[in-house]
C-alpha cells in the first residue's frame, strides 16, 4: 500500500477540484473481513479502507482513521440504513438492499473458495460432491453464509469461532476443506505461519461483488463523483496495470 499517498495526490489533481465537505462528517462501518477490512490495533486497515479513504480524499470529503469502525454485520447494515452520514464497507448489493442505500462500486469481487492441503489431491467437480467432504467454516462469517445460502446444510459444516481453529483443523487433517475468500485465505495462512504453497483452492463456490453502501441522505452528486474516482483508480494504465493494483502491489 506504499503507493496510496502518491496515487491519491495524482488523482485529486487529475479529477479537478471537488466541493469540500467537513472532515469527519461520515462514519464508516464494517465487520472483520480480511484482507478487505481488518483490525490493526486501534485502527481499521485493509483494501476497502484504503480504497475508501483514497476516493473520499479525491472528492474533497476526507474521512479519518477514527471514523472507521469495526462492528457486527447486522448492526452496521441497520445503522447505515437508518442513520445519516454512514458508510457500510464491503456491502452486498441485492434486490433486498438496493433501495436502502446509495451505492459506490463494486470496489472488488471476493471469490468464496474452499481450500485444502495440496497433498490430499482432492477432486471436486461440482457442488454436489462437496457433501462428501468435511468442511470447516468460521461461525457467522461471510463465506459460511455464502455456503448456507448456496444449499449447504448447517449441520454438515464444522463451525469454528475463528479462522485460527479452523485452519489448525485443516492443517492437522481433521477436516478436508476450509471456506474463505481467496485473498483472505492467503492472509490467514501467512498470519499463522503456514506455508501457502502447501495449500490450494479446490473449489470456487461463489463470487461476491463488494460495494460501499452510503446512507440515503448522501448527496447524489457526491455518489457520482465517488463512482467516477473509483473508476479512475481501477482503469488500466499504459503499463497494463491500474492504479488500484499498484496501491496493493506489496
mmCIF file of C-alpha atoms in Angstrom:
data_model
loop_
_atom_site.group_PDB
_atom_site.id
_atom_site.type_symbol
_atom_site.label_atom_id
_atom_site.label_comp_id
_atom_site.label_asym_id
_atom_site.label_seq_id
_atom_site.Cartn_x
_atom_site.Cartn_y
_atom_site.Cartn_z
ATOM 1 C CA UNK A 1 0.000 0.000 0.000
ATOM 2 C CA UNK A 2 3.026 2.270 -0.151
ATOM 3 C CA UNK A 3 1.763 3.939 -3.317
ATOM 4 C CA UNK A 4 -1.523 5.157 -1.829
ATOM 5 C CA UNK A 5 -0.461 8.717 -0.957
ATOM 6 C CA UNK A 6 1.152 9.324 -4.338
ATOM 7 C CA UNK A 7 -1.824 7.836 -6.142
ATOM 8 C CA UNK A 8 -4.262 9.971 -4.150
ATOM 9 C CA UNK A 9 -2.404 13.214 -4.882
ATOM 10 C CA UNK A 10 -2.185 12.417 -8.585
ATOM 11 C CA UNK A 11 -5.872 11.636 -8.882
ATOM 12 C CA UNK A 12 -7.033 14.658 -6.892
ATOM 13 C CA UNK A 13 -5.234 16.826 -9.434
ATOM 14 C CA UNK A 14 -6.455 14.823 -12.430
ATOM 15 C CA UNK A 15 -10.110 14.897 -11.374
ATOM 16 C CA UNK A 16 -10.106 18.587 -10.676
ATOM 17 C CA UNK A 17 -11.347 20.416 -7.615
ATOM 18 C CA UNK A 18 -14.383 18.957 -5.882
ATOM 19 C CA UNK A 19 -16.609 20.767 -3.392
ATOM 20 C CA UNK A 20 -15.194 20.370 0.087
ATOM 21 C CA UNK A 21 -17.099 18.804 2.951
ATOM 22 C CA UNK A 22 -16.424 18.919 6.645
ATOM 23 C CA UNK A 23 -13.852 16.297 7.654
ATOM 24 C CA UNK A 24 -15.413 13.720 9.913
ATOM 25 C CA UNK A 25 -18.925 14.135 8.519
ATOM 26 C CA UNK A 26 -19.142 10.424 7.648
ATOM 27 C CA UNK A 27 -18.687 7.330 9.794
ATOM 28 C CA UNK A 28 -17.657 4.132 8.004
ATOM 29 C CA UNK A 29 -18.525 0.729 9.456
ATOM 30 C CA UNK A 30 -17.683 -2.843 8.641
ATOM 31 C CA UNK A 31 -17.151 -6.263 10.145
ATOM 32 C CA UNK A 32 -13.758 -8.010 10.036
ATOM 33 C CA UNK A 33 -13.333 -9.368 6.502
ATOM 34 C CA UNK A 34 -9.651 -9.873 5.641
ATOM 35 C CA UNK A 35 -7.981 -8.573 3.597
ATOM 36 C CA UNK A 36 -10.691 -6.001 2.859
ATOM 37 C CA UNK A 37 -11.315 -4.907 6.437
ATOM 38 C CA UNK A 38 -9.045 -5.922 9.338
ATOM 39 C CA UNK A 39 -8.243 -4.711 12.821
ATOM 40 C CA UNK A 40 -4.853 -3.074 13.259
ATOM 41 C CA UNK A 41 -4.580 -2.172 16.908
ATOM 42 C CA UNK A 42 -6.838 0.835 17.491
ATOM 43 C CA UNK A 43 -7.407 1.426 13.787
ATOM 44 C CA UNK A 44 -9.001 -0.429 10.881
ATOM 45 C CA UNK A 45 -6.986 -1.249 7.766
ATOM 46 C CA UNK A 46 -7.449 -3.267 4.594
ATOM 47 C CA UNK A 47 -8.215 -2.914 0.909
ATOM 48 C CA UNK A 48 -11.703 -1.487 1.395
ATOM 49 C CA UNK A 49 -10.481 1.049 3.937
ATOM 50 C CA UNK A 50 -7.561 2.190 1.775
ATOM 51 C CA UNK A 51 -9.791 2.470 -1.292
ATOM 52 C CA UNK A 52 -12.485 4.399 0.567
ATOM 53 C CA UNK A 53 -10.054 6.898 2.094
ATOM 54 C CA UNK A 54 -8.421 7.412 -1.316
ATOM 55 C CA UNK A 55 -11.618 8.191 -3.218
ATOM 56 C CA UNK A 56 -13.008 10.269 -0.348
ATOM 57 C CA UNK A 57 -9.852 12.396 -0.401
ATOM 58 C CA UNK A 58 -10.120 12.736 -4.165
ATOM 59 C CA UNK A 59 -13.658 14.088 -3.798
ATOM 60 C CA UNK A 60 -12.852 16.574 -1.043
ATOM 61 C CA UNK A 61 -14.617 14.620 1.708
ATOM 62 C CA UNK A 62 -11.775 13.150 3.772
ATOM 63 C CA UNK A 63 -12.521 10.547 6.407
ATOM 64 C CA UNK A 64 -10.111 9.961 9.270
ATOM 65 C CA UNK A 65 -8.991 6.694 10.827
ATOM 66 C CA UNK A 66 -11.001 7.295 13.984
ATOM 67 C CA UNK A 67 -14.201 7.466 11.914
ATOM 68 C CA UNK A 68 -13.744 3.934 10.505
ATOM 69 C CA UNK A 69 -15.036 1.306 12.916
ATOM 70 C CA UNK A 70 -15.378 -2.465 13.198
ATOM 71 C CA UNK A 71 -18.734 -3.820 14.366
ATOM 72 C CA UNK A 72 -21.078 -6.772 13.757
ATOM 73 C CA UNK A 73 -22.573 -7.024 10.279
ATOM 74 C CA UNK A 74 -26.177 -6.762 11.427
ATOM 75 C CA UNK A 75 -25.580 -3.570 13.389
ATOM 76 C CA UNK A 76 -23.571 -1.975 10.567
ATOM 77 C CA UNK A 77 -26.269 -2.727 7.975
ATOM 78 C CA UNK A 78 -29.007 -1.377 10.256
ATOM 79 C CA UNK A 79 -27.069 1.745 11.212
ATOM 80 C CA UNK A 80 -26.240 2.674 7.614
ATOM 81 C CA UNK A 81 -29.876 2.169 6.614
ATOM 82 C CA UNK A 82 -31.359 4.257 9.440
ATOM 83 C CA UNK A 83 -28.789 6.870 10.436
ATOM 84 C CA UNK A 84 -27.414 9.793 8.382
ATOM 85 C CA UNK A 85 -23.858 10.111 7.075
ATOM 86 C CA UNK A 86 -22.969 6.456 7.372
ATOM 87 C CA UNK A 87 -20.934 4.211 5.051
ATOM 88 C CA UNK A 88 -21.117 0.429 5.056
ATOM 89 C CA UNK A 89 -17.920 -1.303 3.926
ATOM 90 C CA UNK A 90 -17.965 -4.466 1.796
ATOM 91 C CA UNK A 91 -21.726 -4.336 1.349
ATOM 92 C CA UNK A 92 -23.742 -6.820 -0.712
ATOM 93 C CA UNK A 93 -25.943 -5.164 -3.339
ATOM 94 C CA UNK A 94 -29.064 -7.274 -3.714
ATOM 95 C CA UNK A 95 -32.700 -6.654 -4.693
ATOM 96 C CA UNK A 96 -33.464 -6.612 -0.964
ATOM 97 C CA UNK A 97 -30.842 -3.985 -0.096
ATOM 98 C CA UNK A 98 -30.877 -1.910 -3.305
ATOM 99 C CA UNK A 99 -33.358 0.721 -2.062
ATOM 100 C CA UNK A 100 -31.850 1.047 1.423
ATOM 101 C CA UNK A 101 -28.605 2.765 0.440
ATOM 102 C CA UNK A 102 -26.791 4.707 -2.265
ATOM 103 C CA UNK A 103 -24.069 2.685 -3.934
ATOM 104 C CA UNK A 104 -20.431 3.148 -4.892
ATOM 105 C CA UNK A 105 -18.687 0.252 -6.575
ATOM 106 C CA UNK A 106 -18.088 -2.513 -6.907
ATOM 107 C CA UNK A 107 -14.781 -1.952 -5.169
ATOM 108 C CA UNK A 108 -13.659 -5.556 -5.669
ATOM 109 C CA UNK A 109 -15.021 -9.045 -6.179
ATOM 110 C CA UNK A 110 -14.394 -11.538 -3.400
ATOM 111 C CA UNK A 111 -14.130 -15.149 -4.549
ATOM 112 C CA UNK A 112 -15.576 -17.551 -1.973
ATOM 113 C CA UNK A 113 -13.359 -20.625 -2.160
ATOM 114 C CA UNK A 114 -12.715 -23.928 -0.449
ATOM 115 C CA UNK A 115 -9.054 -24.579 0.235
ATOM 116 C CA UNK A 116 -7.373 -27.790 1.298
ATOM 117 C CA UNK A 117 -3.993 -29.405 1.740
ATOM 118 C CA UNK A 118 -2.284 -29.853 -1.598
ATOM 119 C CA UNK A 119 -1.022 -33.308 -0.653
ATOM 120 C CA UNK A 120 -4.598 -34.602 -0.246
ATOM 121 C CA UNK A 121 -5.182 -34.238 -4.022
ATOM 122 C CA UNK A 122 -8.942 -33.846 -3.791
ATOM 123 C CA UNK A 123 -11.190 -33.906 -6.844
ATOM 124 C CA UNK A 124 -14.354 -31.795 -6.582
ATOM 125 C CA UNK A 125 -16.001 -31.231 -9.980
ATOM 126 C CA UNK A 126 -19.399 -29.965 -8.723
ATOM 127 C CA UNK A 127 -21.122 -28.588 -5.640
ATOM 128 C CA UNK A 128 -22.881 -31.904 -5.150
ATOM 129 C CA UNK A 129 -19.541 -33.570 -4.360
ATOM 130 C CA UNK A 130 -18.917 -31.123 -1.513
ATOM 131 C CA UNK A 131 -21.311 -33.132 0.649
ATOM 132 C CA UNK A 132 -18.705 -35.899 0.739
ATOM 133 C CA UNK A 133 -16.109 -33.738 2.495
ATOM 134 C CA UNK A 134 -15.590 -32.324 5.967
ATOM 135 C CA UNK A 135 -15.772 -28.535 5.601
ATOM 136 C CA UNK A 136 -14.591 -26.125 8.285
ATOM 137 C CA UNK A 137 -16.101 -22.646 8.471
ATOM 138 C CA UNK A 138 -15.867 -19.647 10.746
ATOM 139 C CA UNK A 139 -19.192 -19.266 12.532
ATOM 140 C CA UNK A 140 -21.342 -16.452 11.065
ATOM 141 C CA UNK A 141 -18.640 -15.438 8.583
ATOM 142 C CA UNK A 142 -19.464 -14.224 5.079
ATOM 143 C CA UNK A 143 -18.028 -17.397 3.444
ATOM 144 C CA UNK A 144 -20.123 -19.577 5.755
ATOM 145 C CA UNK A 145 -23.250 -17.581 4.893
ATOM 146 C CA UNK A 146 -22.448 -17.998 1.198
ATOM 147 C CA UNK A 147 -22.279 -21.770 1.625
ATOM 148 C CA UNK A 148 -25.553 -21.874 3.540
ATOM 149 C CA UNK A 149 -27.384 -19.679 1.051
ATOM 150 C CA UNK A 150 -25.931 -21.843 -1.727
ATOM 151 C CA UNK A 151 -27.556 -25.006 -0.432
ATOM 152 C CA UNK A 152 -25.080 -26.417 2.099
ATOM 153 C CA UNK A 153 -26.681 -27.682 5.314
ATOM 154 C CA UNK A 154 -25.508 -26.111 8.560
ATOM 155 C CA UNK A 155 -25.279 -29.455 10.377
ATOM 156 C CA UNK A 156 -22.838 -30.659 7.708
ATOM 157 C CA UNK A 157 -20.389 -27.844 8.427
ATOM 158 C CA UNK A 158 -17.720 -27.984 11.136
ATOM 159 C CA UNK A 159 -18.053 -24.499 12.572
ATOM 160 C CA UNK A 160 -15.253 -22.779 14.496
ATOM 161 C CA UNK A 161 -15.189 -19.481 16.412
ATOM 162 C CA UNK A 162 -12.265 -18.167 14.355
ATOM 163 C CA UNK A 163 -10.104 -18.969 11.344
ATOM 164 C CA UNK A 164 -7.255 -19.974 13.688
ATOM 165 C CA UNK A 165 -9.096 -23.049 14.968
ATOM 166 C CA UNK A 166 -10.461 -23.881 11.510
ATOM 167 C CA UNK A 167 -7.060 -23.740 9.817
ATOM 168 C CA UNK A 168 -5.439 -25.778 12.572
ATOM 169 C CA UNK A 169 -8.035 -28.477 11.981
ATOM 170 C CA UNK A 170 -7.304 -28.338 8.258
ATOM 171 C CA UNK A 171 -3.547 -28.474 8.746
ATOM 172 C CA UNK A 172 -3.914 -31.458 11.110
ATOM 173 C CA UNK A 173 -6.163 -33.334 8.696
ATOM 174 C CA UNK A 174 -9.235 -33.170 10.974
ATOM 175 C CA UNK A 175 -11.170 -31.546 8.114
ATOM 176 C CA UNK A 176 -10.770 -31.669 4.347
ATOM 177 C CA UNK A 177 -11.621 -28.094 3.359
ATOM 178 C CA UNK A 178 -11.861 -24.598 4.769
ATOM 179 C CA UNK A 179 -14.254 -21.935 3.431
ATOM 180 C CA UNK A 180 -12.747 -18.480 2.996
ATOM 181 C CA UNK A 181 -12.223 -15.768 0.431
ATOM 182 C CA UNK A 182 -9.337 -16.394 -1.935
ATOM 183 C CA UNK A 183 -7.371 -13.347 -0.794
ATOM 184 C CA UNK A 184 -8.427 -13.825 2.818
ATOM 185 C CA UNK A 185 -7.101 -17.385 2.881
ATOM 186 C CA UNK A 186 -3.661 -16.185 1.798
ATOM 187 C CA UNK A 187 -3.701 -13.548 4.541
ATOM 188 C CA UNK A 188 -4.852 -16.033 7.191
ATOM 189 C CA UNK A 189 -2.338 -18.734 6.262
ATOM 190 C CA UNK A 190 0.543 -16.265 6.377
ATOM 191 C CA UNK A 191 -0.655 -14.909 9.721
ATOM 192 C CA UNK A 192 -0.499 -18.388 11.236
ATOM 193 C CA UNK A 193 2.937 -19.164 9.812
ATOM 194 C CA UNK A 194 1.586 -21.836 7.464
ATOM 195 C CA UNK A 195 3.152 -22.227 4.018
ATOM 196 C CA UNK A 196 0.782 -21.031 1.307
ATOM 197 C CA UNK A 197 2.324 -23.436 -1.175
ATOM 198 C CA UNK A 198 1.142 -26.381 0.972
ATOM 199 C CA UNK A 199 -2.491 -25.459 0.308
ATOM 200 C CA UNK A 200 -4.577 -24.978 -2.806
ATOM 201 C CA UNK A 201 -8.021 -23.832 -3.913
ATOM 202 C CA UNK A 202 -10.064 -26.942 -4.703
ATOM 203 C CA UNK A 203 -13.373 -25.289 -5.452
ATOM 204 C CA UNK A 204 -14.687 -21.782 -6.161
ATOM 205 C CA UNK A 205 -18.125 -21.663 -4.572
ATOM 206 C CA UNK A 206 -19.237 -18.147 -5.445
ATOM 207 C CA UNK A 207 -18.148 -14.624 -6.353
ATOM 208 C CA UNK A 208 -19.301 -11.646 -4.317
ATOM 209 C CA UNK A 209 -19.036 -8.059 -5.605
ATOM 210 C CA UNK A 210 -18.231 -5.705 -2.731
ATOM 211 C CA UNK A 211 -19.661 -2.185 -2.567
ATOM 212 C CA UNK A 212 -19.594 0.891 -0.386
ATOM 213 C CA UNK A 213 -23.182 1.488 0.749
ATOM 214 C CA UNK A 214 -23.871 5.109 1.720
ATOM 215 C CA UNK A 215 -26.848 6.213 3.788
ATOM 216 C CA UNK A 216 -29.760 7.568 1.754
ATOM 217 C CA UNK A 217 -29.168 11.182 2.834
ATOM 218 C CA UNK A 218 -25.887 11.292 0.849
ATOM 219 C CA UNK A 219 -25.876 13.854 -1.981
ATOM 220 C CA UNK A 220 -26.282 12.182 -5.383
ATOM 221 C CA UNK A 221 -23.554 14.423 -6.767
ATOM 222 C CA UNK A 222 -21.078 13.034 -4.247
ATOM 223 C CA UNK A 223 -22.083 9.458 -5.098
ATOM 224 C CA UNK A 224 -21.453 10.252 -8.777
ATOM 225 C CA UNK A 225 -18.020 11.748 -8.030
ATOM 226 C CA UNK A 226 -17.046 8.802 -5.826
ATOM 227 C CA UNK A 227 -18.004 6.302 -8.515
ATOM 228 C CA UNK A 228 -16.016 8.317 -11.034
ATOM 229 C CA UNK A 229 -12.998 8.385 -8.710
ATOM 230 C CA UNK A 230 -13.218 4.620 -8.228
ATOM 231 C CA UNK A 231 -13.355 4.115 -11.984
ATOM 232 C CA UNK A 232 -10.271 6.316 -12.355
ATOM 233 C CA UNK A 233 -8.135 4.316 -9.949
ATOM 234 C CA UNK A 234 -9.281 0.997 -11.447
ATOM 235 C CA UNK A 235 -8.700 1.999 -15.071
ATOM 236 C CA UNK A 236 -5.863 0.130 -16.773
ATOM 237 C CA UNK A 237 -2.820 2.338 -17.285
ATOM 238 C CA UNK A 238 -0.294 2.413 -20.133
ATOM 239 C CA UNK A 239 1.769 -0.335 -18.493
ATOM 240 C CA UNK A 240 -1.206 -2.690 -18.269
ATOM 241 C CA UNK A 241 -1.836 -2.154 -14.564
ATOM 242 C CA UNK A 242 -4.384 0.037 -12.831
ATOM 243 C CA UNK A 243 -3.517 2.428 -10.042
ATOM 244 C CA UNK A 244 -5.764 0.300 -7.835
ATOM 245 C CA UNK A 245 -3.492 -2.681 -8.486
ATOM 246 C CA UNK A 246 -0.416 -0.599 -7.733
ATOM 247 C CA UNK A 247 -1.875 0.514 -4.387
ATOM 248 C CA UNK A 248 -1.899 -3.100 -3.199
ATOM 249 C CA UNK A 249 1.138 -4.392 -5.055
ATOM 250 C CA UNK A 250 3.029 -5.156 -1.858
#
